[in-house]
Amino acid sequence: MDEYVILVSKVAGIMAAVMASLMKFPQVSRLYNAKTDRGISFLSLVVELYCFTLGAIYGYLKALPISTFGETILLSAQSLIIILMVLVYRKESMYIPFVVMLYLFFIIGVLNSPEVVLIALFTMILPVVVLGKGAQIMALYKAQSAGAVSLSTWALATFCCFCRVITTAVEVKDFGMLLNYGIALVLNLVVVYLIIIYQRKDAKVKKGL
């Protein structure tokens, strides 16, 4: 029985990694076509980058199975690209070098931090996740429109989160990580629901024009 559970976990990990390699591309495409960041929370993007990067570093330093955190490396790169695109469309591209340098300093700093600091930073992920997802939910509600937010990206993020709940529960058995993924899954579902509602509303407005 245990062998089947582990097999399911491994498959879930592979699926999460595969989906993660594609997850942000719909958002990149939608953002590029819209040429606006309407409906997108910049704070949520920064929080995602923080969480993905910290998750990748934590998994690497803790020597966890790559199947339990591998997608966070890809998601970190994709999230950084989206942040830079938003800065361009906000006509704030002058901040790009500063953002890239700050991000590199963050990675170097965390990699060279003592374990107690790493654990403290990882512990902060939960409230940071709630802040970031909450910011995206509020951005959608405030805009009353899906805007440039990609349903495909958030749906894939929700699926990846579900896979990570499985792999963490079976292979890692880290309650902190499990709690982070569990709450992120619930909040992602809320975002997906709002995007669907507002996309339907946007479609009705277009038909009425």
PDB file of N, CA and C in Angstrom, residues 96-147:
ATOM      1  N   ILE A  96      14.230  48.452 -13.445  1.00  0.00           N
ATOM      2  CA  ILE A  96      14.576  47.052 -13.746  1.00  0.00           C
ATOM      3  C   ILE A  96      15.966  46.659 -13.231  1.00  0.00           C
ATOM      4  N   PRO A  97      17.036  47.429 -13.500  1.00  0.00           N
ATOM      5  CA  PRO A  97      18.357  47.042 -12.985  1.00  0.00           C
ATOM      6  C   PRO A  97      18.371  46.926 -11.461  1.00  0.00           C
ATOM      7  N   PHE A  98      17.673  47.838 -10.793  1.00  0.00           N
ATOM      8  CA  PHE A  98      17.616  47.806  -9.324  1.00  0.00           C
ATOM      9  C   PHE A  98      16.905  46.544  -8.847  1.00  0.00           C
ATOM     10  N   VAL A  99      15.797  46.191  -9.490  1.00  0.00           N
ATOM     11  CA  VAL A  99      15.028  45.007  -9.101  1.00  0.00           C
ATOM     12  C   VAL A  99      15.859  43.739  -9.291  1.00  0.00           C
ATOM     13  N   VAL A 100      16.557  43.637 -10.418  1.00  0.00           N
ATOM     14  CA  VAL A 100      17.382  42.454 -10.704  1.00  0.00           C
ATOM     15  C   VAL A 100      18.527  42.333  -9.697  1.00  0.00           C
ATOM     16  N   MET A 101      19.178  43.451  -9.409  1.00  0.00           N
ATOM     17  CA  MET A 101      20.280  43.436  -8.436  1.00  0.00           C
ATOM     18  C   MET A 101      19.776  43.064  -7.043  1.00  0.00           C
ATOM     19  N   LEU A 102      18.644  43.617  -6.649  1.00  0.00           N
ATOM     20  CA  LEU A 102      18.068  43.312  -5.342  1.00  0.00           C
ATOM     21  C   LEU A 102      17.732  41.830  -5.234  1.00  0.00           C
ATOM     22  N   TYR A 103      17.209  41.278  -6.320  1.00  0.00           N
ATOM     23  CA  TYR A 103      16.855  39.861  -6.341  1.00  0.00           C
ATOM     24  C   TYR A 103      18.095  38.977  -6.216  1.00  0.00           C
ATOM     25  N   LEU A 104      19.163  39.325  -6.921  1.00  0.00           N
ATOM     26  CA  LEU A 104      20.410  38.560  -6.843  1.00  0.00           C
ATOM     27  C   LEU A 104      21.022  38.635  -5.455  1.00  0.00           C
ATOM     28  N   PHE A 105      20.983  39.823  -4.840  1.00  0.00           N
ATOM     29  CA  PHE A 105      21.493  39.986  -3.476  1.00  0.00           C
ATOM     30  C   PHE A 105      20.685  39.139  -2.493  1.00  0.00           C
ATOM     31  N   PHE A 106      19.374  39.066  -2.729  1.00  0.00           N
ATOM     32  CA  PHE A 106      18.508  38.255  -1.860  1.00  0.00           C
ATOM     33  C   PHE A 106      18.907  36.782  -1.937  1.00  0.00           C
ATOM     34  N   ILE A 107      19.118  36.277  -3.146  1.00  0.00           N
ATOM     35  CA  ILE A 107      19.510  34.874  -3.327  1.00  0.00           C
ATOM     36  C   ILE A 107      20.844  34.589  -2.648  1.00  0.00           C
ATOM     37  N   ILE A 108      21.824  35.451  -2.900  1.00  0.00           N
ATOM     38  CA  ILE A 108      23.158  35.265  -2.308  1.00  0.00           C
ATOM     39  C   ILE A 108      23.081  35.329  -0.786  1.00  0.00           C
ATOM     40  N   GLY A 109      22.299  36.281  -0.284  1.00  0.00           N
ATOM     41  CA  GLY A 109      22.164  36.446   1.162  1.00  0.00           C
ATOM     42  C   GLY A 109      21.544  35.228   1.823  1.00  0.00           C
ATOM     43  N   VAL A 110      20.479  34.697   1.229  1.00  0.00           N
ATOM     44  CA  VAL A 110      19.805  33.530   1.811  1.00  0.00           C
ATOM     45  C   VAL A 110      20.704  32.295   1.743  1.00  0.00           C
ATOM     46  N   LEU A 111      21.404  32.101   0.614  1.00  0.00           N
ATOM     47  CA  LEU A 111      22.286  30.948   0.462  1.00  0.00           C
ATOM     48  C   LEU A 111      23.406  30.938   1.496  1.00  0.00           C
ATOM     49  N   ASN A 112      23.804  32.121   1.928  1.00  0.00           N
ATOM     50  CA  ASN A 112      24.908  32.219   2.886  1.00  0.00           C
ATOM     51  C   ASN A 112      24.445  32.520   4.307  1.00  0.00           C
ATOM     52  N   SER A 113      23.157  32.392   4.558  1.00  0.00           N
ATOM     53  CA  SER A 113      22.613  32.657   5.890  1.00  0.00           C
ATOM     54  C   SER A 113      22.706  31.407   6.759  1.00  0.00           C
ATOM     55  N   PRO A 114      22.826  31.600   8.065  1.00  0.00           N
ATOM     56  CA  PRO A 114      22.809  30.436   8.969  1.00  0.00           C
ATOM     57  C   PRO A 114      21.437  29.767   8.925  1.00  0.00           C
ATOM     58  N   GLU A 115      21.374  28.516   9.342  1.00  0.00           N
ATOM     59  CA  GLU A 115      20.142  27.736   9.246  1.00  0.00           C
ATOM     60  C   GLU A 115      18.991  28.385   9.996  1.00  0.00           C
ATOM     61  N   VAL A 116      19.267  29.013  11.123  1.00  0.00           N
ATOM     62  CA  VAL A 116      18.199  29.623  11.917  1.00  0.00           C
ATOM     63  C   VAL A 116      17.508  30.746  11.134  1.00  0.00           C
ATOM     64  N   VAL A 117      18.281  31.480  10.328  1.00  0.00           N
ATOM     65  CA  VAL A 117      17.713  32.553   9.514  1.00  0.00           C
ATOM     66  C   VAL A 117      16.863  31.958   8.388  1.00  0.00           C
ATOM     67  N   LEU A 118      17.361  30.887   7.780  1.00  0.00           N
ATOM     68  CA  LEU A 118      16.627  30.223   6.704  1.00  0.00           C
ATOM     69  C   LEU A 118      15.278  29.714   7.217  1.00  0.00           C
ATOM     70  N   ILE A 119      15.293  29.096   8.392  1.00  0.00           N
ATOM     71  CA  ILE A 119      14.056  28.579   8.979  1.00  0.00           C
ATOM     72  C   ILE A 119      13.089  29.719   9.294  1.00  0.00           C
ATOM     73  N   ALA A 120      13.644  30.830   9.801  1.00  0.00           N
ATOM     74  CA  ALA A 120      12.810  31.994  10.123  1.00  0.00           C
ATOM     75  C   ALA A 120      12.157  32.558   8.866  1.00  0.00           C
ATOM     76  N   LEU A 121      12.932  32.660   7.789  1.00  0.00           N
ATOM     77  CA  LEU A 121      12.403  33.163   6.517  1.00  0.00           C
ATOM     78  C   LEU A 121      11.334  32.235   5.966  1.00  0.00           C
ATOM     79  N   PHE A 122      11.576  30.934   6.076  1.00  0.00           N
ATOM     80  CA  PHE A 122      10.612  29.962   5.563  1.00  0.00           C
ATOM     81  C   PHE A 122       9.325  29.996   6.376  1.00  0.00           C
ATOM     82  N   THR A 123       9.466  30.226   7.676  1.00  0.00           N
ATOM     83  CA  THR A 123       8.296  30.311   8.552  1.00  0.00           C
ATOM     84  C   THR A 123       7.417  31.506   8.165  1.00  0.00           C
ATOM     85  N   MET A 124       8.062  32.559   7.647  1.00  0.00           N
ATOM     86  CA  MET A 124       7.329  33.769   7.250  1.00  0.00           C
ATOM     87  C   MET A 124       6.547  33.595   5.952  1.00  0.00           C
ATOM     88  N   ILE A 125       6.776  32.482   5.251  1.00  0.00           N
ATOM     89  CA  ILE A 125       6.113  32.289   3.962  1.00  0.00           C
ATOM     90  C   ILE A 125       4.593  32.303   4.099  1.00  0.00           C
ATOM     91  N   LEU A 126       4.069  31.671   5.149  1.00  0.00           N
ATOM     92  CA  LEU A 126       2.617  31.576   5.297  1.00  0.00           C
ATOM     93  C   LEU A 126       1.936  32.944   5.340  1.00  0.00           C
ATOM     94  N   PRO A 127       2.333  33.841   6.278  1.00  0.00           N
ATOM     95  CA  PRO A 127       1.689  35.157   6.269  1.00  0.00           C
ATOM     96  C   PRO A 127       1.958  35.942   4.986  1.00  0.00           C
ATOM     97  N   VAL A 128       3.130  35.730   4.396  1.00  0.00           N
ATOM     98  CA  VAL A 128       3.460  36.419   3.141  1.00  0.00           C
ATOM     99  C   VAL A 128       2.570  35.909   2.006  1.00  0.00           C
ATOM    100  N   VAL A 129       2.323  34.596   1.977  1.00  0.00           N
ATOM    101  CA  VAL A 129       1.438  34.013   0.964  1.00  0.00           C
ATOM    102  C   VAL A 129       0.032  34.585   1.092  1.00  0.00           C
ATOM    103  N   VAL A 130      -0.456  34.643   2.324  1.00  0.00           N
ATOM    104  CA  VAL A 130      -1.793  35.193   2.572  1.00  0.00           C
ATOM    105  C   VAL A 130      -1.855  36.650   2.108  1.00  0.00           C
ATOM    106  N   LEU A 131      -0.800  37.404   2.400  1.00  0.00           N
ATOM    107  CA  LEU A 131      -0.733  38.809   1.976  1.00  0.00           C
ATOM    108  C   LEU A 131      -0.761  38.920   0.456  1.00  0.00           C
ATOM    109  N   GLY A 132       0.059  38.119  -0.217  1.00  0.00           N
ATOM    110  CA  GLY A 132       0.159  38.186  -1.673  1.00  0.00           C
ATOM    111  C   GLY A 132      -1.116  37.755  -2.381  1.00  0.00           C
ATOM    112  N   LYS A 133      -1.667  36.605  -1.965  1.00  0.00           N
ATOM    113  CA  LYS A 133      -2.907  36.130  -2.585  1.00  0.00           C
ATOM    114  C   LYS A 133      -4.056  37.094  -2.282  1.00  0.00           C
ATOM    115  N   GLY A 134      -4.047  37.606  -1.046  1.00  0.00           N
ATOM    116  CA  GLY A 134      -5.090  38.562  -0.660  1.00  0.00           C
ATOM    117  C   GLY A 134      -5.007  39.822  -1.500  1.00  0.00           C
ATOM    118  N   ALA A 135      -3.791  40.255  -1.813  1.00  0.00           N
ATOM    119  CA  ALA A 135      -3.596  41.452  -2.640  1.00  0.00           C
ATOM    120  C   ALA A 135      -4.150  41.223  -4.041  1.00  0.00           C
ATOM    121  N   GLN A 136      -3.950  40.009  -4.588  1.00  0.00           N
ATOM    122  CA  GLN A 136      -4.481  39.701  -5.923  1.00  0.00           C
ATOM    123  C   GLN A 136      -6.005  39.648  -5.907  1.00  0.00           C
ATOM    124  N   ILE A 137      -6.557  39.086  -4.852  1.00  0.00           N
ATOM    125  CA  ILE A 137      -8.015  39.026  -4.719  1.00  0.00           C
ATOM    126  C   ILE A 137      -8.594  40.435  -4.652  1.00  0.00           C
ATOM    127  N   MET A 138      -7.955  41.304  -3.878  1.00  0.00           N
ATOM    128  CA  MET A 138      -8.426  42.688  -3.753  1.00  0.00           C
ATOM    129  C   MET A 138      -8.262  43.452  -5.060  1.00  0.00           C
ATOM    130  N   ALA A 139      -7.182  43.166  -5.802  1.00  0.00           N
ATOM    131  CA  ALA A 139      -6.953  43.838  -7.084  1.00  0.00           C
ATOM    132  C   ALA A 139      -8.056  43.488  -8.077  1.00  0.00           C
ATOM    133  N   LEU A 140      -8.452  42.231  -8.094  1.00  0.00           N
ATOM    134  CA  LEU A 140      -9.538  41.803  -8.976  1.00  0.00           C
ATOM    135  C   LEU A 140     -10.862  42.446  -8.565  1.00  0.00           C
ATOM    136  N   TYR A 141     -11.108  42.442  -7.265  1.00  0.00           N
ATOM    137  CA  TYR A 141     -12.358  43.012  -6.756  1.00  0.00           C
ATOM    138  C   TYR A 141     -12.424  44.514  -7.030  1.00  0.00           C
ATOM    139  N   LYS A 142     -11.306  45.187  -6.848  1.00  0.00           N
ATOM    140  CA  LYS A 142     -11.257  46.633  -7.083  1.00  0.00           C
ATOM    141  C   LYS A 142     -11.458  46.968  -8.560  1.00  0.00           C
ATOM    142  N   ALA A 143     -10.848  46.156  -9.443  1.00  0.00           N
ATOM    143  CA  ALA A 143     -10.968  46.406 -10.882  1.00  0.00           C
ATOM    144  C   ALA A 143     -12.332  45.981 -11.410  1.00  0.00           C
ATOM    145  N   GLN A 144     -12.997  45.059 -10.689  1.00  0.00           N
ATOM    146  CA  GLN A 144     -14.276  44.497 -11.152  1.00  0.00           C
ATOM    147  C   GLN A 144     -14.143  43.963 -12.575  1.00  0.00           C
ATOM    148  N   SER A 145     -12.955  43.447 -12.866  1.00  0.00           N
ATOM    149  CA  SER A 145     -12.658  42.919 -14.189  1.00  0.00           C
ATOM    150  C   SER A 145     -11.474  41.961 -14.085  1.00  0.00           C
ATOM    151  N   ALA A 146     -11.473  40.955 -14.985  1.00  0.00           N
ATOM    152  CA  ALA A 146     -10.331  40.034 -15.015  1.00  0.00           C
ATOM    153  C   ALA A 146      -9.105  40.726 -15.584  1.00  0.00           C
ATOM    154  N   GLY A 147      -9.343  41.769 -16.413  1.00  0.00           N
ATOM    155  CA  GLY A 147      -8.232  42.537 -16.969  1.00  0.00           C
ATOM    156  C   GLY A 147      -7.212  41.666 -17.670  1.00  0.00           C
TER     157      GLY A 147
END
